[in-house]
PDB file of C-alpha atoms in Angstrom:
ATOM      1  CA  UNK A   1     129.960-251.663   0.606  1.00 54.00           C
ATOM      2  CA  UNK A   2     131.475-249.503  -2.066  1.00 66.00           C
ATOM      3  CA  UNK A   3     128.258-247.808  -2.702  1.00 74.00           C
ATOM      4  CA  UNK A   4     128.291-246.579   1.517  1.00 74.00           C
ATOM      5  CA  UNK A   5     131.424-245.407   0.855  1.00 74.00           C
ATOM      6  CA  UNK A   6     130.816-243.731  -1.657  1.00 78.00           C
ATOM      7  CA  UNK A   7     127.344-242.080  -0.167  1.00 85.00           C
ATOM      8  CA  UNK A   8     129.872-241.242   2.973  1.00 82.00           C
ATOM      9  CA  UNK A   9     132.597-239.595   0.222  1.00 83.00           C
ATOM     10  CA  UNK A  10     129.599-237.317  -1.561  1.00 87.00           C
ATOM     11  CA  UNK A  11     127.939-235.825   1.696  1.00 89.00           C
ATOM     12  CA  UNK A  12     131.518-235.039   3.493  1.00 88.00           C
ATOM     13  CA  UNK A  13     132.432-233.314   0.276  1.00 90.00           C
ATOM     14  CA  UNK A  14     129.101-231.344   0.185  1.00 91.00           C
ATOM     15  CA  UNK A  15     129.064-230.504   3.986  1.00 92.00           C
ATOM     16  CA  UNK A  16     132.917-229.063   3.547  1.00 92.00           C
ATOM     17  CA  UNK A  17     132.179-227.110  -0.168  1.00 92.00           C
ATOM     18  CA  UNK A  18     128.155-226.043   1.920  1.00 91.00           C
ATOM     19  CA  UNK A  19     130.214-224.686   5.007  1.00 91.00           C
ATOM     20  CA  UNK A  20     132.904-222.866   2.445  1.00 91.00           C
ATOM     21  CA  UNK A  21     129.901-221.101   0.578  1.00 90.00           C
ATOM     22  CA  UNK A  22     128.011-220.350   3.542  1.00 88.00           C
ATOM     23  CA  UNK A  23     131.511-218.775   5.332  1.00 86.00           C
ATOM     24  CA  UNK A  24     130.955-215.455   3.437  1.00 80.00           C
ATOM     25  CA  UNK A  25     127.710-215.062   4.166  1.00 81.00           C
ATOM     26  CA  UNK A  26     128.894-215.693   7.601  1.00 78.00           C
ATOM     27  CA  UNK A  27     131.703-213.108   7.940  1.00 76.00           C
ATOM     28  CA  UNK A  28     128.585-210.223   6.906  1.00 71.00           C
ATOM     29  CA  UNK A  29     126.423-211.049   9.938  1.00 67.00           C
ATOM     30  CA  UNK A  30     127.116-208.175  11.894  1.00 66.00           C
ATOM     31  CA  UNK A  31     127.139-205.792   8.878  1.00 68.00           C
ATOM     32  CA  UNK A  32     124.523-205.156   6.606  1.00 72.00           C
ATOM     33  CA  UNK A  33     124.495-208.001   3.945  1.00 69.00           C
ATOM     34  CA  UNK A  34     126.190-206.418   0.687  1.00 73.00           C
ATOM     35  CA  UNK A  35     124.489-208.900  -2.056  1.00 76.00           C
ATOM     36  CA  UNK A  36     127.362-207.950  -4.698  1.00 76.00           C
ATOM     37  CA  UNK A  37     130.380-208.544  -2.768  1.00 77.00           C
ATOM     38  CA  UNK A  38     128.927-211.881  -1.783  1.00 79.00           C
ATOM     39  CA  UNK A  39     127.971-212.499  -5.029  1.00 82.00           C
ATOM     40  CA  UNK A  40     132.294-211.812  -6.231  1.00 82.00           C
ATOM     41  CA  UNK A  41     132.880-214.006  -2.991  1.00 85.00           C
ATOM     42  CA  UNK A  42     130.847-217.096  -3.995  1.00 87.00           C
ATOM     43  CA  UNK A  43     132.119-216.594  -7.928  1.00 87.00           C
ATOM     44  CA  UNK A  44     135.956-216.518  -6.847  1.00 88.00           C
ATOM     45  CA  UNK A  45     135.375-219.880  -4.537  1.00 91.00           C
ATOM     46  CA  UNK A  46     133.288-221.094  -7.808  1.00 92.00           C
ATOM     47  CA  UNK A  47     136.249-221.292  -9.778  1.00 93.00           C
ATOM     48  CA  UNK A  48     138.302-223.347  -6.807  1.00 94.00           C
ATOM     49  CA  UNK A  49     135.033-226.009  -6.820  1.00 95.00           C
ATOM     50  CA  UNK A  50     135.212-226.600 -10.362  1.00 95.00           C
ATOM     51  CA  UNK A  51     139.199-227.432  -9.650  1.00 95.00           C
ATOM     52  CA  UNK A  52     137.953-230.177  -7.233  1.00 95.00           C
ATOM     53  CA  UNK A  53     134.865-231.218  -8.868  1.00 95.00           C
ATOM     54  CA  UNK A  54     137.143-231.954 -12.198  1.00 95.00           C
ATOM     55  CA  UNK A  55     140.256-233.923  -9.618  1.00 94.00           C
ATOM     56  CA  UNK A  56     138.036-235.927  -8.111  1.00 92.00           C
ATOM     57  CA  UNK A  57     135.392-236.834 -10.325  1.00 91.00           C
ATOM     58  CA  UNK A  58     138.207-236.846 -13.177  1.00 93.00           C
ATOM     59  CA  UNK A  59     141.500-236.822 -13.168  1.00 93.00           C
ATOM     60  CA  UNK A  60     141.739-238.399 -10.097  1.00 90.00           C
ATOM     61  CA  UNK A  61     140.193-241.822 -10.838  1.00 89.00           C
ATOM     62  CA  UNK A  62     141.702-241.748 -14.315  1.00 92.00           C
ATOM     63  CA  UNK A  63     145.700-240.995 -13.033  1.00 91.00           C
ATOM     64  CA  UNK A  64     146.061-241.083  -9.439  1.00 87.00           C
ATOM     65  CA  UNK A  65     144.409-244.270  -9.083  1.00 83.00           C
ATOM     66  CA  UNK A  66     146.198-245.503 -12.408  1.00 88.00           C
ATOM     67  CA  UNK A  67     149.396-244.900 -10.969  1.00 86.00           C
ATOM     68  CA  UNK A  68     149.857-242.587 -13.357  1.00 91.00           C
ATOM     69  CA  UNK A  69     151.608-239.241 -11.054  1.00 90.00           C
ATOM     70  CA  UNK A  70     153.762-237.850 -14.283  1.00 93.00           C
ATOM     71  CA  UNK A  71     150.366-237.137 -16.033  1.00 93.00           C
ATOM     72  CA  UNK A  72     148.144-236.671 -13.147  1.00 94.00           C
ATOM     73  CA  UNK A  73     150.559-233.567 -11.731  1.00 93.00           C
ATOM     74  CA  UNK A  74     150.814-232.601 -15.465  1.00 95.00           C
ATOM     75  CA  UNK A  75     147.056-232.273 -16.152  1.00 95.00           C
ATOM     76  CA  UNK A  76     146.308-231.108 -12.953  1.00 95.00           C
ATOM     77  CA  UNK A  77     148.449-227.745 -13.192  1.00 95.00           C
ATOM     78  CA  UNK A  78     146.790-227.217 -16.182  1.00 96.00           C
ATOM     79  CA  UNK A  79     143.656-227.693 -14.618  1.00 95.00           C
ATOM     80  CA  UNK A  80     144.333-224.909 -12.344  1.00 95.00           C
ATOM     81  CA  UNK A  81     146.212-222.621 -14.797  1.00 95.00           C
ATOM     82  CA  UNK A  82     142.653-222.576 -17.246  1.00 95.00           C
ATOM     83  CA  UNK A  83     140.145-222.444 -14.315  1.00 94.00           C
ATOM     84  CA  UNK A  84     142.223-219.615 -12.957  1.00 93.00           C
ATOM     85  CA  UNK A  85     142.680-217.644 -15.873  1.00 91.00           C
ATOM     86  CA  UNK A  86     138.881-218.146 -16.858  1.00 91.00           C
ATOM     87  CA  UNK A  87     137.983-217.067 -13.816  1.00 89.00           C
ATOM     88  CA  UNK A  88     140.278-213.942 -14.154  1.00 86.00           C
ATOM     89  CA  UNK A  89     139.239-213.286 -17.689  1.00 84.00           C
ATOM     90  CA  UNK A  90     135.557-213.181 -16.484  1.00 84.00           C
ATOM     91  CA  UNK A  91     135.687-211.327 -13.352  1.00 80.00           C
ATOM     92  CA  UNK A  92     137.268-208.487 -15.805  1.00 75.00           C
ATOM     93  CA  UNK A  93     134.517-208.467 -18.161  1.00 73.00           C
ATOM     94  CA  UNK A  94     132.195-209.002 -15.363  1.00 67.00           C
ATOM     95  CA  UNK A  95     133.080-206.665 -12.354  1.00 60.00           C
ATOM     96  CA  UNK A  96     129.219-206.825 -11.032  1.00 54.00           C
ATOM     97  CA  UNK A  97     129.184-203.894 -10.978  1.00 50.00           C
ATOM     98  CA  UNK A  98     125.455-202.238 -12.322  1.00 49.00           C
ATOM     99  CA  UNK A  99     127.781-200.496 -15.091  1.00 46.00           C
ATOM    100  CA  UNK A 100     129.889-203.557 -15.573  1.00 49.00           C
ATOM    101  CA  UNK A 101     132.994-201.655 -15.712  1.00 47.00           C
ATOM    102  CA  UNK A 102     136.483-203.647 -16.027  1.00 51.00           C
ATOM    103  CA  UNK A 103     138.596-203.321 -13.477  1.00 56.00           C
ATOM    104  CA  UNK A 104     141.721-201.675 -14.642  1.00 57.00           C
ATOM    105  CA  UNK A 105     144.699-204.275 -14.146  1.00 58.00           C
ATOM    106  CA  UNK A 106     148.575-203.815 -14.072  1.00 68.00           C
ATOM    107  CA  UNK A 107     150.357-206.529 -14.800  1.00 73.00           C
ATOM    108  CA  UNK A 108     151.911-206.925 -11.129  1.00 76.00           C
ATOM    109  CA  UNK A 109     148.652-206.896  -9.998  1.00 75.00           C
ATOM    110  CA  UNK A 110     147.526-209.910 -12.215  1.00 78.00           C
ATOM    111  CA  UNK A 111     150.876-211.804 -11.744  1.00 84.00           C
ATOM    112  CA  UNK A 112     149.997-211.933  -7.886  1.00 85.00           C
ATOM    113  CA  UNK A 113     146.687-212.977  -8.307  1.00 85.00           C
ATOM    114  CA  UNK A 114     147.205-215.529 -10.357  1.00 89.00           C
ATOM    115  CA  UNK A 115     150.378-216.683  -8.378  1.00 91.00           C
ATOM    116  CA  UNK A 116     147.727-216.719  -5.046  1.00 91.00           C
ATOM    117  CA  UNK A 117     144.592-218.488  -7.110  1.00 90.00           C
ATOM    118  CA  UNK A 118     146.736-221.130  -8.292  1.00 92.00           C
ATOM    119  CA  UNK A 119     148.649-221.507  -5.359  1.00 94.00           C
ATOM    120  CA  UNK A 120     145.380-222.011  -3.682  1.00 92.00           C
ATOM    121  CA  UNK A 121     143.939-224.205  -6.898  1.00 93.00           C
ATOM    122  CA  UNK A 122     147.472-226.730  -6.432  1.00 94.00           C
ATOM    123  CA  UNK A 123     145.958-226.743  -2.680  1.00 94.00           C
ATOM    124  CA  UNK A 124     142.934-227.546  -3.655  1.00 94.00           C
ATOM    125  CA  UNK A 125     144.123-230.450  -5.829  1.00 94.00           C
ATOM    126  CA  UNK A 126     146.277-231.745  -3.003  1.00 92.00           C
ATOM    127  CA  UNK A 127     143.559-232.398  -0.839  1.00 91.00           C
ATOM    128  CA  UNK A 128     141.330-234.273  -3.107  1.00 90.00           C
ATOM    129  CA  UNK A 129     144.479-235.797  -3.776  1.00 91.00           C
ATOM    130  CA  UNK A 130     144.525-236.752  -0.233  1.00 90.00           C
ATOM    131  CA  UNK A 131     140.760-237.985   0.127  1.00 87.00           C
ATOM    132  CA  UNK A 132     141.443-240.361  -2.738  1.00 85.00           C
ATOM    133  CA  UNK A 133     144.443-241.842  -1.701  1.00 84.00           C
ATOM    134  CA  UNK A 134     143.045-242.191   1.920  1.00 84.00           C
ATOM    135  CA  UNK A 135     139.832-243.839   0.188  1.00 80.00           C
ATOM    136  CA  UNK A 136     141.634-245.755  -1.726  1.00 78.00           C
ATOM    137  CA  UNK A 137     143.843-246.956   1.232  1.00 79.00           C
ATOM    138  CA  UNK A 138     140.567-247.626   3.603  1.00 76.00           C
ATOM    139  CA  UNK A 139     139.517-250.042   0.781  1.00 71.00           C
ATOM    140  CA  UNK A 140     142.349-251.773   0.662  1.00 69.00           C
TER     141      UNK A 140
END
């Protein structure tokens, strides 16, 4: 029983994180598909699967099913705070680009962007969050 569960928990995920790839790809039907702005599309959402990847597969099962909340919030900002700022460090050093050219940043302009990626990232964390306790709760 826990193993259909289980089966049922992977292909949801995979049909939701599929559908969020494939969305970009989606929005460039009627225009003429521009390979390198999908390419900056699918490495931004990147960055938010590797948040939910690491809460579910990790943290999650290790804290949130623990009982553990103090640690579980505590580990999973900082989850979001390093996958955000890796992902911002490397999309400056990478701007794919064919010169590979850094984009030139303020720091206003940074401080919003991370703000919005880990506003998103805490998001992203509070529905996997979610899906566990609800699994968790179905079990029971």
């Amino acid at each position: 029983m826990k193993t259909r569960y289980k089966r049922i928990e992977i292909t949801v995920y995979s049909i939701v994180w599929v559908l969020v790839f494939l969305f970009p790809y989606l929005m460039q039907v009627n225009e003429q598909i521009n390979s390198v702005q999908l390419l900056q599309r699918w490495f931004h959402l990147s960055a938010f699967f590797v948040i939910f990847i690491v809460n579910i597969t990790v943290l999650a099962p290790r804290f949130l099913e623990q009982k553990r909340y103090r640690s579980y919030c505590f580990l999973s900002v900082i989850l979001v705070f390093v996958t955000i700022l890796v992902y911002m460090y490397l999309r400056r050093i990478n701007s794919f680009s064919p010169l590979h050219i850094p984009p030139i940043y303020n720091v206003a302009r940074f401080t919003k962007d991370f703000f919005d990626n880990s506003l998103i990232g805490i998001l992203i964390v509070g529905l996997g969050a979610a899906a566990k306790l609800i699994k968790s709760w179905i079990n029971e």
